[in-house]
Amino acid sequence: MGERHRDRYAVSNIVTRVQLHTKLARYAYSSQVMADYIDAFEEAFNRLASMNSPVSEPMQVAMILASFGDKSKSEYGHIV
């Protein structure tokens, strides 16, 4: 019974990690409150870290910057 539970948890863990990575990849800024937007990223990064799948800080920054979209059309294009 223990091995079966462990296998189910491992599959669930992998599925959750994939879902979180997909969610991160699909984030796109659309004029919401910046603090709330960053908090959503931070929550996903923290969940991944708690699952022994941390995202490095440089990658976190890159993912957030990439989510602002086209540099010329974004109000944060000058930052990107």
Tab-separated table of N, CA, C and O in Angstrom:
chain	number	residue	atom	x	y	z
A	1	MET	N	0.816	-1.185	0.000
A	1	MET	CA	0.000	0.000	0.000
A	1	MET	C	0.865	1.257	0.000
A	1	MET	O	0.563	2.207	-0.691
A	2	GLY	N	1.952	1.281	0.719
A	2	GLY	CA	2.830	2.433	0.789
A	2	GLY	C	3.433	2.772	-0.560
A	2	GLY	O	3.544	3.937	-0.934
A	3	GLU	N	3.857	1.752	-1.307
A	3	GLU	CA	4.458	1.978	-2.616
A	3	GLU	C	3.431	2.551	-3.593
A	3	GLU	O	3.745	3.456	-4.375
A	4	ARG	N	2.225	2.064	-3.536
A	4	ARG	CA	1.164	2.550	-4.412
A	4	ARG	C	0.862	4.027	-4.128
A	4	ARG	O	0.703	4.833	-5.035
A	5	HIS	N	0.818	4.373	-2.860
A	5	HIS	CA	0.587	5.762	-2.460
A	5	HIS	C	1.727	6.651	-2.939
A	5	HIS	O	1.506	7.744	-3.455
A	6	ARG	N	2.944	6.172	-2.785
A	6	ARG	CA	4.128	6.922	-3.208
A	6	ARG	C	4.105	7.144	-4.729
A	6	ARG	O	4.397	8.233	-5.206
A	7	ASP	N	3.721	6.118	-5.494
A	7	ASP	CA	3.633	6.243	-6.953
A	7	ASP	C	2.566	7.260	-7.356
A	7	ASP	O	2.779	8.072	-8.246
A	8	ARG	N	1.427	7.213	-6.687
A	8	ARG	CA	0.347	8.147	-6.990
A	8	ARG	C	0.793	9.574	-6.675
A	8	ARG	O	0.529	10.498	-7.431
A	9	TYR	N	1.481	9.753	-5.556
A	9	TYR	CA	1.972	11.082	-5.183
A	9	TYR	C	2.986	11.580	-6.199
A	9	TYR	O	2.954	12.736	-6.589
A	10	ALA	N	3.871	10.720	-6.662
A	10	ALA	CA	4.897	11.115	-7.630
A	10	ALA	C	4.256	11.590	-8.930
A	10	ALA	O	4.648	12.611	-9.483
A	11	VAL	N	3.249	10.872	-9.408
A	11	VAL	CA	2.556	11.269	-10.637
A	11	VAL	C	1.834	12.584	-10.409
A	11	VAL	O	1.898	13.503	-11.233
A	12	SER	N	1.158	12.718	-9.282
A	12	SER	CA	0.448	13.951	-8.952
A	12	SER	C	1.421	15.122	-8.882
A	12	SER	O	1.125	16.220	-9.360
A	13	ASN	N	2.572	14.897	-8.296
A	13	ASN	CA	3.596	15.923	-8.157
A	13	ASN	C	4.084	16.380	-9.537
A	13	ASN	O	4.221	17.570	-9.789
A	14	ILE	N	4.313	15.446	-10.424
A	14	ILE	CA	4.776	15.778	-11.773
A	14	ILE	C	3.705	16.568	-12.519
A	14	ILE	O	3.994	17.579	-13.153
A	15	VAL	N	2.467	16.125	-12.423
A	15	VAL	CA	1.365	16.816	-13.098
A	15	VAL	C	1.236	18.243	-12.569
A	15	VAL	O	1.092	19.190	-13.341
A	16	THR	N	1.314	18.408	-11.271
A	16	THR	CA	1.212	19.743	-10.675
A	16	THR	C	2.352	20.626	-11.135
A	16	THR	O	2.146	21.806	-11.467
A	17	ARG	N	3.565	20.085	-11.175
A	17	ARG	CA	4.710	20.881	-11.644
A	17	ARG	C	4.524	21.312	-13.092
A	17	ARG	O	4.781	22.467	-13.450
A	18	VAL	N	4.072	20.411	-13.939
A	18	VAL	CA	3.839	20.747	-15.347
A	18	VAL	C	2.763	21.824	-15.453
A	18	VAL	O	2.900	22.780	-16.227
A	19	GLN	N	1.697	21.690	-14.674
A	19	GLN	CA	0.632	22.697	-14.694
A	19	GLN	C	1.160	24.065	-14.271
A	19	GLN	O	0.813	25.085	-14.873
A	20	LEU	N	1.988	24.097	-13.236
A	20	LEU	CA	2.552	25.370	-12.782
A	20	LEU	C	3.480	25.987	-13.830
A	20	LEU	O	3.428	27.190	-14.082
A	21	HIS	N	4.310	25.172	-14.456
A	21	HIS	CA	5.203	25.685	-15.500
A	21	HIS	C	4.393	26.207	-16.691
A	21	HIS	O	4.730	27.248	-17.266
A	22	THR	N	3.334	25.510	-17.043
A	22	THR	CA	2.470	25.952	-18.133
A	22	THR	C	1.800	27.271	-17.781
A	22	THR	O	1.739	28.197	-18.600
A	23	LYS	N	1.320	27.363	-16.545
A	23	LYS	CA	0.689	28.597	-16.075
A	23	LYS	C	1.679	29.764	-16.149
A	23	LYS	O	1.338	30.848	-16.639
A	24	LEU	N	2.899	29.540	-15.714
A	24	LEU	CA	3.931	30.578	-15.767
A	24	LEU	C	4.215	31.002	-17.208
A	24	LEU	O	4.385	32.186	-17.492
A	25	ALA	N	4.284	30.033	-18.100
A	25	ALA	CA	4.593	30.336	-19.499
A	25	ALA	C	3.469	31.121	-20.172
A	25	ALA	O	3.717	31.871	-21.118
A	26	ARG	N	2.250	30.990	-19.676
A	26	ARG	CA	1.107	31.649	-20.305
A	26	ARG	C	0.753	32.997	-19.682
A	26	ARG	O	-0.107	33.699	-20.207
A	27	TYR	N	1.365	33.335	-18.572
A	27	TYR	CA	1.072	34.634	-17.968
A	27	TYR	C	1.361	35.738	-18.976
A	27	TYR	O	2.377	35.721	-19.658
A	28	ALA	N	0.468	36.699	-19.045
A	28	ALA	CA	0.658	37.853	-19.920
A	28	ALA	C	0.084	39.068	-19.211
A	28	ALA	O	-1.071	39.053	-18.780
A	29	TYR	N	0.880	40.078	-19.096
A	29	TYR	CA	0.453	41.285	-18.404
A	29	TYR	C	-0.588	42.031	-19.227
A	29	TYR	O	-0.425	42.232	-20.424
A	30	SER	N	-1.658	42.448	-18.548
A	30	SER	CA	-2.694	43.214	-19.239
A	30	SER	C	-3.278	44.268	-18.307
A	30	SER	O	-4.425	44.209	-17.917
A	31	SER	N	-2.453	45.164	-17.895
A	31	SER	CA	-2.807	46.347	-17.099
A	31	SER	C	-3.450	46.073	-15.739
A	31	SER	O	-4.186	46.900	-15.241
A	32	GLN	N	-3.196	44.923	-15.142
A	32	GLN	CA	-3.668	44.708	-13.779
A	32	GLN	C	-2.716	45.376	-12.790
A	32	GLN	O	-1.696	45.927	-13.195
A	33	VAL	N	-3.063	45.348	-11.536
A	33	VAL	CA	-2.201	45.932	-10.507
A	33	VAL	C	-0.887	45.149	-10.492
A	33	VAL	O	-0.894	43.920	-10.380
A	34	MET	N	0.225	45.854	-10.642
A	34	MET	CA	1.531	45.201	-10.770
A	34	MET	C	1.838	44.316	-9.573
A	34	MET	O	2.347	43.203	-9.732
A	35	ALA	N	1.530	44.764	-8.355
A	35	ALA	CA	1.822	43.962	-7.160
A	35	ALA	C	1.079	42.627	-7.212
A	35	ALA	O	1.641	41.585	-6.873
A	36	ASP	N	-0.166	42.642	-7.653
A	36	ASP	CA	-0.947	41.407	-7.767
A	36	ASP	C	-0.367	40.493	-8.839
A	36	ASP	O	-0.328	39.272	-8.682
A	37	TYR	N	0.074	41.095	-9.920
A	37	TYR	CA	0.656	40.335	-11.026
A	37	TYR	C	1.931	39.619	-10.569
A	37	TYR	O	2.101	38.418	-10.798
A	38	ILE	N	2.800	40.342	-9.893
A	38	ILE	CA	4.050	39.759	-9.397
A	38	ILE	C	3.758	38.718	-8.322
A	38	ILE	O	4.406	37.666	-8.266
A	39	ASP	N	2.763	38.973	-7.476
A	39	ASP	CA	2.378	37.998	-6.445
A	39	ASP	C	1.962	36.663	-7.056
A	39	ASP	O	2.265	35.601	-6.512
A	40	ALA	N	1.261	36.699	-8.188
A	40	ALA	CA	0.845	35.462	-8.854
A	40	ALA	C	2.062	34.660	-9.312
A	40	ALA	O	2.106	33.431	-9.147
A	41	PHE	N	3.050	35.350	-9.870
A	41	PHE	CA	4.293	34.678	-10.250
A	41	PHE	C	4.970	34.094	-9.016
A	41	PHE	O	5.389	32.934	-9.010
A	42	GLU	N	5.095	34.913	-7.990
A	42	GLU	CA	5.788	34.499	-6.774
A	42	GLU	C	5.138	33.265	-6.150
A	42	GLU	O	5.822	32.352	-5.695
A	43	GLU	N	3.810	33.231	-6.158
A	43	GLU	CA	3.103	32.068	-5.615
A	43	GLU	C	3.466	30.797	-6.386
A	43	GLU	O	3.747	29.751	-5.794
A	44	ALA	N	3.480	30.887	-7.709
A	44	ALA	CA	3.839	29.723	-8.525
A	44	ALA	C	5.299	29.326	-8.293
A	44	ALA	O	5.607	28.135	-8.153
A	45	PHE	N	6.197	30.304	-8.229
A	45	PHE	CA	7.608	29.999	-7.972
A	45	PHE	C	7.782	29.327	-6.606
A	45	PHE	O	8.548	28.368	-6.475
A	46	ASN	N	7.085	29.819	-5.607
A	46	ASN	CA	7.180	29.237	-4.257
A	46	ASN	C	6.622	27.823	-4.216
A	46	ASN	O	7.181	26.949	-3.544
A	47	ARG	N	5.519	27.595	-4.916
A	47	ARG	CA	4.955	26.238	-4.955
A	47	ARG	C	5.930	25.267	-5.609
A	47	ARG	O	6.115	24.145	-5.138
A	48	LEU	N	6.548	25.699	-6.696
A	48	LEU	CA	7.526	24.840	-7.359
A	48	LEU	C	8.718	24.569	-6.441
A	48	LEU	O	9.198	23.430	-6.367
A	49	ALA	N	9.178	25.578	-5.735
A	49	ALA	CA	10.306	25.395	-4.808
A	49	ALA	C	9.936	24.408	-3.708
A	49	ALA	O	10.761	23.573	-3.313
A	50	SER	N	8.698	24.468	-3.229
A	50	SER	CA	8.273	23.548	-2.166
A	50	SER	C	8.155	22.113	-2.668
A	50	SER	O	8.105	21.180	-1.885
A	51	MET	N	8.130	21.956	-4.001
A	51	MET	CA	8.039	20.622	-4.605
A	51	MET	C	9.414	20.160	-5.109
A	51	MET	O	9.506	19.275	-5.951
A	52	ASN	N	10.471	20.762	-4.593
A	52	ASN	CA	11.841	20.441	-5.004
A	52	ASN	C	12.062	20.653	-6.500
A	52	ASN	O	12.775	19.887	-7.148
A	53	SER	N	11.438	21.696	-7.041
A	53	SER	CA	11.610	22.047	-8.443
A	53	SER	C	11.730	23.567	-8.567
A	53	SER	O	10.946	24.217	-9.256
A	54	PRO	N	12.737	24.134	-7.879
A	54	PRO	CA	12.839	25.594	-7.851
A	54	PRO	C	13.214	26.178	-9.219
A	54	PRO	O	13.867	25.531	-10.028
A	55	VAL	N	12.756	27.397	-9.437
A	55	VAL	CA	13.124	28.156	-10.636
A	55	VAL	C	14.189	29.152	-10.185
A	55	VAL	O	13.987	29.879	-9.211
A	56	SER	N	15.319	29.167	-10.868
A	56	SER	CA	16.409	30.062	-10.472
A	56	SER	C	15.957	31.515	-10.562
A	56	SER	O	15.070	31.867	-11.347
A	57	GLU	N	16.596	32.361	-9.768
A	57	GLU	CA	16.229	33.776	-9.755
A	57	GLU	C	16.392	34.436	-11.133
A	57	GLU	O	15.501	35.171	-11.572
A	58	PRO	N	17.498	34.186	-11.853
A	58	PRO	CA	17.601	34.781	-13.192
A	58	PRO	C	16.469	34.319	-14.124
A	58	PRO	O	15.956	35.101	-14.917
A	59	MET	N	16.063	33.069	-14.001
A	59	MET	CA	14.968	32.564	-14.827
A	59	MET	C	13.643	33.202	-14.412
A	59	MET	O	12.801	33.513	-15.265
A	60	GLN	N	13.454	33.432	-13.124
A	60	GLN	CA	12.243	34.106	-12.657
A	60	GLN	C	12.144	35.495	-13.278
A	60	GLN	O	11.085	35.883	-13.788
A	61	VAL	N	13.242	36.220	-13.237
A	61	VAL	CA	13.264	37.571	-13.806
A	61	VAL	C	12.965	37.502	-15.306
A	61	VAL	O	12.152	38.274	-15.828
A	62	ALA	N	13.587	36.568	-16.005
A	62	ALA	CA	13.377	36.433	-17.446
A	62	ALA	C	11.915	36.103	-17.756
A	62	ALA	O	11.334	36.658	-18.696
A	63	MET	N	11.313	35.231	-16.970
A	63	MET	CA	9.918	34.855	-17.203
A	63	MET	C	8.980	36.035	-16.978
A	63	MET	O	8.032	36.243	-17.749
A	64	ILE	N	9.236	36.795	-15.941
A	64	ILE	CA	8.391	37.958	-15.661
A	64	ILE	C	8.537	38.990	-16.775
A	64	ILE	O	7.543	39.508	-17.300
A	65	LEU	N	9.774	39.287	-17.156
A	65	LEU	CA	9.997	40.266	-18.228
A	65	LEU	C	9.373	39.804	-19.544
A	65	LEU	O	8.758	40.603	-20.260
A	66	ALA	N	9.504	38.535	-19.854
A	66	ALA	CA	8.936	38.004	-21.094
A	66	ALA	C	7.414	38.101	-21.099
A	66	ALA	O	6.800	38.240	-22.165
A	67	SER	N	6.803	38.063	-19.935
A	67	SER	CA	5.341	38.100	-19.856
A	67	SER	C	4.764	39.464	-20.215
A	67	SER	O	3.566	39.598	-20.425
A	68	PHE	N	5.615	40.487	-20.287
A	68	PHE	CA	5.133	41.809	-20.659
A	68	PHE	C	4.866	41.921	-22.156
A	68	PHE	O	4.310	42.903	-22.621
A	69	GLY	N	5.282	40.934	-22.913
A	69	GLY	CA	4.966	40.895	-24.331
A	69	GLY	C	5.847	41.788	-25.177
A	69	GLY	O	6.987	42.088	-24.827
A	70	ASP	N	5.286	42.237	-26.278
A	70	ASP	CA	5.990	43.057	-27.250
A	70	ASP	C	6.523	44.327	-26.591
A	70	ASP	O	5.760	45.129	-26.053
A	71	LYS	N	7.819	44.505	-26.641
A	71	LYS	CA	8.461	45.654	-25.986
A	71	LYS	C	7.907	46.992	-26.473
A	71	LYS	O	7.741	47.911	-25.696
A	72	SER	N	7.611	47.083	-27.727
A	72	SER	CA	7.172	48.369	-28.279
A	72	SER	C	5.726	48.697	-27.914
A	72	SER	O	5.321	49.853	-27.963
A	73	LYS	N	4.936	47.702	-27.530
A	73	LYS	CA	3.523	47.926	-27.225
A	73	LYS	C	3.228	47.937	-25.738
A	73	LYS	O	2.119	48.229	-25.330
A	74	SER	N	4.184	47.583	-24.923
A	74	SER	CA	3.962	47.483	-23.487
A	74	SER	C	4.351	48.771	-22.788
A	74	SER	O	5.340	49.417	-23.139
A	75	GLU	N	3.574	49.127	-21.773
A	75	GLU	CA	3.932	50.303	-20.987
A	75	GLU	C	5.215	50.064	-20.195
A	75	GLU	O	5.816	50.994	-19.690
A	76	TYR	N	5.632	48.790	-20.107
A	76	TYR	CA	6.881	48.455	-19.423
A	76	TYR	C	7.972	48.056	-20.407
A	76	TYR	O	8.984	47.478	-20.040
A	77	GLY	N	7.790	48.383	-21.680
A	77	GLY	CA	8.760	48.047	-22.711
A	77	GLY	C	10.145	48.575	-22.434
A	77	GLY	O	11.143	47.922	-22.720
A	78	HIS	N	10.225	49.753	-21.833
A	78	HIS	CA	11.529	50.347	-21.525
A	78	HIS	C	12.286	49.520	-20.484
A	78	HIS	O	13.505	49.525	-20.465
A	79	ILE	N	11.582	48.802	-19.650
A	79	ILE	CA	12.217	47.939	-18.645
A	79	ILE	C	12.713	46.660	-19.296
A	79	ILE	O	13.808	46.194	-19.030
A	80	VAL	N	11.874	46.111	-20.150
A	80	VAL	CA	12.212	44.853	-20.814
A	80	VAL	C	13.436	45.057	-21.665
A	80	VAL	O	14.357	44.310	-21.670
